[in-house]
């Protein structure tokens, strides 16, 4: 049976080198599953439960050269079965989500691959680390959202201010004109 290589990494969508994200911020991480063996793996089950601290997750699958995606995309947790996982091939799942507000201090993602055959070996960083199910995890630290939850508060522009001043001025002129007409009419 082939060997399944599993790698998971989580990073910030705007700067992959950053290992801290803010509550409310979008994040993206990838799960790469590779059969480095010489024999196709059958009924490989790939799972990634949405970790506490992430919400509104969607994911897409990028097929390998000889292994089609069992499902092209989805939302929430990832759970797919690959009927035939070609030898030497890989599938890449990209997960996009938002950090919950409030967020836990650390978000830890754990993804698993189970080929249903106890002879399948798991590898990480080129080293055999055991037999199926293969498991890998990645963590990222979080920080609190800025005051206001990161929401943008609209600030009146000069255009809005000018409109308010002109409206008040027009109302004052109208009021003054009405008072003047009443005085003129009363004097007749």
Short mmCIF file of C-alpha atoms in Angstrom, two decimals:
data_model
loop_
_atom_site.label_atom_id
_atom_site.label_comp_id
_atom_site.label_asym_id
_atom_site.label_seq_id
_atom_site.Cartn_x
_atom_site.Cartn_y
_atom_site.Cartn_z
CA UNK A 1 0.00 0.00 0.00
CA UNK A 2 1.14 3.54 -0.66
CA UNK A 3 2.27 6.05 1.91
CA UNK A 4 0.13 9.09 2.57
CA UNK A 5 1.98 12.32 3.27
CA UNK A 6 0.02 14.94 5.12
CA UNK A 7 0.89 18.59 5.67
CA UNK A 8 -1.26 21.30 7.18
CA UNK A 9 -0.34 24.92 7.54
CA UNK A 10 -2.36 27.93 8.64
CA UNK A 11 -1.50 31.46 7.63
CA UNK A 12 -2.84 34.94 7.43
CA UNK A 13 -4.25 35.75 3.98
CA UNK A 14 -2.57 39.13 3.78
CA UNK A 15 0.87 38.17 5.09
CA UNK A 16 1.79 34.46 5.14
CA UNK A 17 4.74 35.14 7.49
CA UNK A 18 2.47 36.38 10.30
CA UNK A 19 1.59 33.82 12.97
CA UNK A 20 -0.89 35.99 14.89
CA UNK A 21 -4.33 36.98 13.65
CA UNK A 22 -6.91 39.38 15.00
CA UNK A 23 -10.45 38.52 16.00
CA UNK A 24 -12.73 39.14 13.01
CA UNK A 25 -9.89 38.74 10.49
CA UNK A 26 -10.02 36.39 7.48
CA UNK A 27 -7.60 33.45 7.48
CA UNK A 28 -6.67 30.82 4.93
CA UNK A 29 -4.90 27.51 5.40
CA UNK A 30 -4.14 24.53 3.21
CA UNK A 31 -4.30 20.81 3.74
CA UNK A 32 -2.13 18.84 1.32
CA UNK A 33 -2.58 15.08 1.14
CA UNK A 34 -0.08 13.16 -0.96
CA UNK A 35 0.23 9.46 -1.77
CA UNK A 36 4.01 9.05 -2.01
CA UNK A 37 3.72 5.29 -2.47
CA UNK A 38 3.86 3.24 -5.64
CA UNK A 39 0.34 1.84 -5.28
CA UNK A 40 -2.99 3.67 -5.39
CA UNK A 41 -4.75 4.10 -2.04
CA UNK A 42 -8.47 3.35 -1.99
CA UNK A 43 -11.23 4.95 0.05
CA UNK A 44 -8.93 7.58 1.61
CA UNK A 45 -10.96 9.62 4.08
CA UNK A 46 -9.83 13.21 4.58
CA UNK A 47 -11.31 15.18 7.48
CA UNK A 48 -10.75 18.63 8.94
CA UNK A 49 -13.25 19.68 11.61
CA UNK A 50 -13.57 23.43 11.87
CA UNK A 51 -11.61 24.34 15.02
CA UNK A 52 -13.04 26.43 17.84
CA UNK A 53 -12.35 30.07 17.08
CA UNK A 54 -13.02 29.90 13.34
CA UNK A 55 -16.37 30.56 11.69
CA UNK A 56 -17.96 31.01 8.25
CA UNK A 57 -15.58 28.52 6.65
CA UNK A 58 -15.60 27.55 3.00
CA UNK A 59 -13.14 25.30 1.21
CA UNK A 60 -12.09 24.35 -2.29
CA UNK A 61 -10.22 21.35 -3.62
CA UNK A 62 -7.43 21.44 -6.19
CA UNK A 63 -7.18 18.06 -7.97
CA UNK A 64 -4.01 16.12 -8.59
CA UNK A 65 -2.77 14.99 -11.99
CA UNK A 66 -4.48 11.60 -11.69
CA UNK A 67 -6.75 12.06 -8.67
CA UNK A 68 -9.89 14.13 -9.14
CA UNK A 69 -11.43 16.01 -6.24
CA UNK A 70 -14.25 13.97 -4.75
CA UNK A 71 -16.08 17.27 -4.12
CA UNK A 72 -14.99 20.57 -5.69
CA UNK A 73 -15.96 22.82 -2.78
CA UNK A 74 -17.99 23.06 0.38
CA UNK A 75 -18.63 24.99 3.56
CA UNK A 76 -18.02 24.23 7.23
CA UNK A 77 -15.93 21.22 8.17
CA UNK A 78 -14.17 19.15 5.50
CA UNK A 79 -15.07 15.44 5.24
CA UNK A 80 -14.51 13.69 1.91
CA UNK A 81 -13.67 10.19 0.70
CA UNK A 82 -11.34 9.72 -2.26
CA UNK A 83 -12.33 6.47 -4.02
CA UNK A 84 -8.93 5.98 -5.71
CA UNK A 85 -5.94 8.10 -4.69
CA UNK A 86 -3.31 7.64 -7.42
CA UNK A 87 0.26 6.77 -6.46
CA UNK A 88 2.52 9.80 -6.41
CA UNK A 89 -0.42 12.19 -6.57
CA UNK A 90 -1.76 14.84 -4.21
CA UNK A 91 -4.90 16.81 -3.41
CA UNK A 92 -4.83 20.30 -1.93
CA UNK A 93 -7.72 21.69 0.10
CA UNK A 94 -7.72 25.43 0.75
CA UNK A 95 -9.88 26.52 3.68
CA UNK A 96 -10.99 30.16 4.07
CA UNK A 97 -12.61 31.27 7.34
CA UNK A 98 -13.00 34.19 9.76
CA UNK A 99 -11.56 34.38 13.25
CA UNK A 100 -14.42 34.50 15.76
CA UNK A 101 -14.91 37.61 17.88
CA UNK A 102 -14.12 37.04 20.68
CA UNK A 103 -11.49 34.48 19.74
CA UNK A 104 -9.62 31.99 21.91
CA UNK A 105 -5.96 32.83 22.61
CA UNK A 106 -4.84 30.05 20.23
CA UNK A 107 -6.64 28.31 17.39
CA UNK A 108 -5.43 24.76 16.74
CA UNK A 109 -6.48 22.94 13.60
CA UNK A 110 -6.22 19.14 13.38
CA UNK A 111 -6.79 17.31 10.10
CA UNK A 112 -6.73 13.56 9.52
CA UNK A 113 -6.35 11.11 6.66
CA UNK A 114 -7.40 7.47 6.94
CA UNK A 115 -6.86 5.12 4.03
CA UNK A 116 -8.74 2.23 5.59
CA UNK A 117 -5.72 -0.07 5.21
CA UNK A 118 -3.57 -0.61 8.33
CA UNK A 119 -0.43 -1.11 6.21
CA UNK A 120 -0.50 2.50 5.01
CA UNK A 121 2.24 4.59 6.62
CA UNK A 122 2.03 8.26 7.53
CA UNK A 123 4.88 10.63 6.71
CA UNK A 124 5.59 14.16 7.83
CA UNK A 125 8.65 16.12 6.70
CA UNK A 126 9.91 13.02 4.85
CA UNK A 127 9.84 10.81 7.95
CA UNK A 128 7.51 7.89 8.69
CA UNK A 129 5.55 8.88 11.79
CA UNK A 130 3.17 5.93 12.14
CA UNK A 131 0.28 4.20 10.45
CA UNK A 132 -3.18 5.46 9.59
CA UNK A 133 -5.04 7.41 10.58
CA UNK A 134 -2.50 10.12 9.79
CA UNK A 135 -2.90 13.30 11.78
CA UNK A 136 -1.34 16.73 11.53
CA UNK A 137 -2.01 19.98 13.32
CA UNK A 138 -1.14 23.64 13.10
CA UNK A 139 -1.78 26.47 15.54
CA UNK A 140 -2.04 30.23 15.30
CA UNK A 141 -2.25 32.84 18.06
CA UNK A 142 -4.97 35.46 18.15
CA UNK A 143 -5.31 38.98 19.50
CA UNK A 144 -8.43 40.91 20.43
CA UNK A 145 -10.21 43.05 17.88
CA UNK A 146 -9.77 46.81 18.22
CA UNK A 147 -12.47 48.75 20.10
CA UNK A 148 -15.72 48.64 18.19
CA UNK A 149 -15.03 45.10 17.01
CA UNK A 150 -13.03 46.31 14.05
CA UNK A 151 -16.11 47.92 12.53
CA UNK A 152 -15.59 51.04 10.48
CA UNK A 153 -17.58 54.05 11.69
CA UNK A 154 -18.47 56.47 8.89
CA UNK A 155 -17.19 59.99 9.47
CA UNK A 156 -19.21 62.86 7.97
CA UNK A 157 -17.45 64.37 5.02
CA UNK A 158 -17.34 68.06 4.13
CA UNK A 159 -20.10 67.38 1.62
CA UNK A 160 -22.40 66.04 4.37
CA UNK A 161 -21.53 68.93 6.69
CA UNK A 162 -22.20 71.49 3.94
CA UNK A 163 -25.58 69.89 3.24
CA UNK A 164 -26.56 70.12 6.91
CA UNK A 165 -25.43 73.78 7.15
CA UNK A 166 -27.32 74.69 3.95
CA UNK A 167 -30.46 72.95 5.22
CA UNK A 168 -30.30 74.85 8.51
CA UNK A 169 -29.65 78.12 6.66
CA UNK A 170 -32.63 77.53 4.34
CA UNK A 171 -34.86 76.75 7.32
CA UNK A 172 -33.71 79.92 9.12
CA UNK A 173 -34.34 82.09 6.04
CA UNK A 174 -37.77 80.55 5.63
CA UNK A 175 -38.59 81.14 9.28
CA UNK A 176 -37.38 84.72 9.11
CA UNK A 177 -39.39 85.34 5.92
CA UNK A 178 -42.51 83.87 7.50
CA UNK A 179 -42.11 86.08 10.57
CA UNK A 180 -41.59 89.17 8.36
CA UNK A 181 -44.72 88.45 6.31
CA UNK A 182 -46.74 88.08 9.44
CA UNK A 183 -45.48 91.47 10.71
CA UNK A 184 -46.13 93.17 7.35
CA UNK A 185 -49.64 91.71 7.14
CA UNK A 186 -50.40 92.71 10.73
CA UNK A 187 -49.47 96.36 10.01
CA UNK A 188 -52.03 96.81 7.24
#
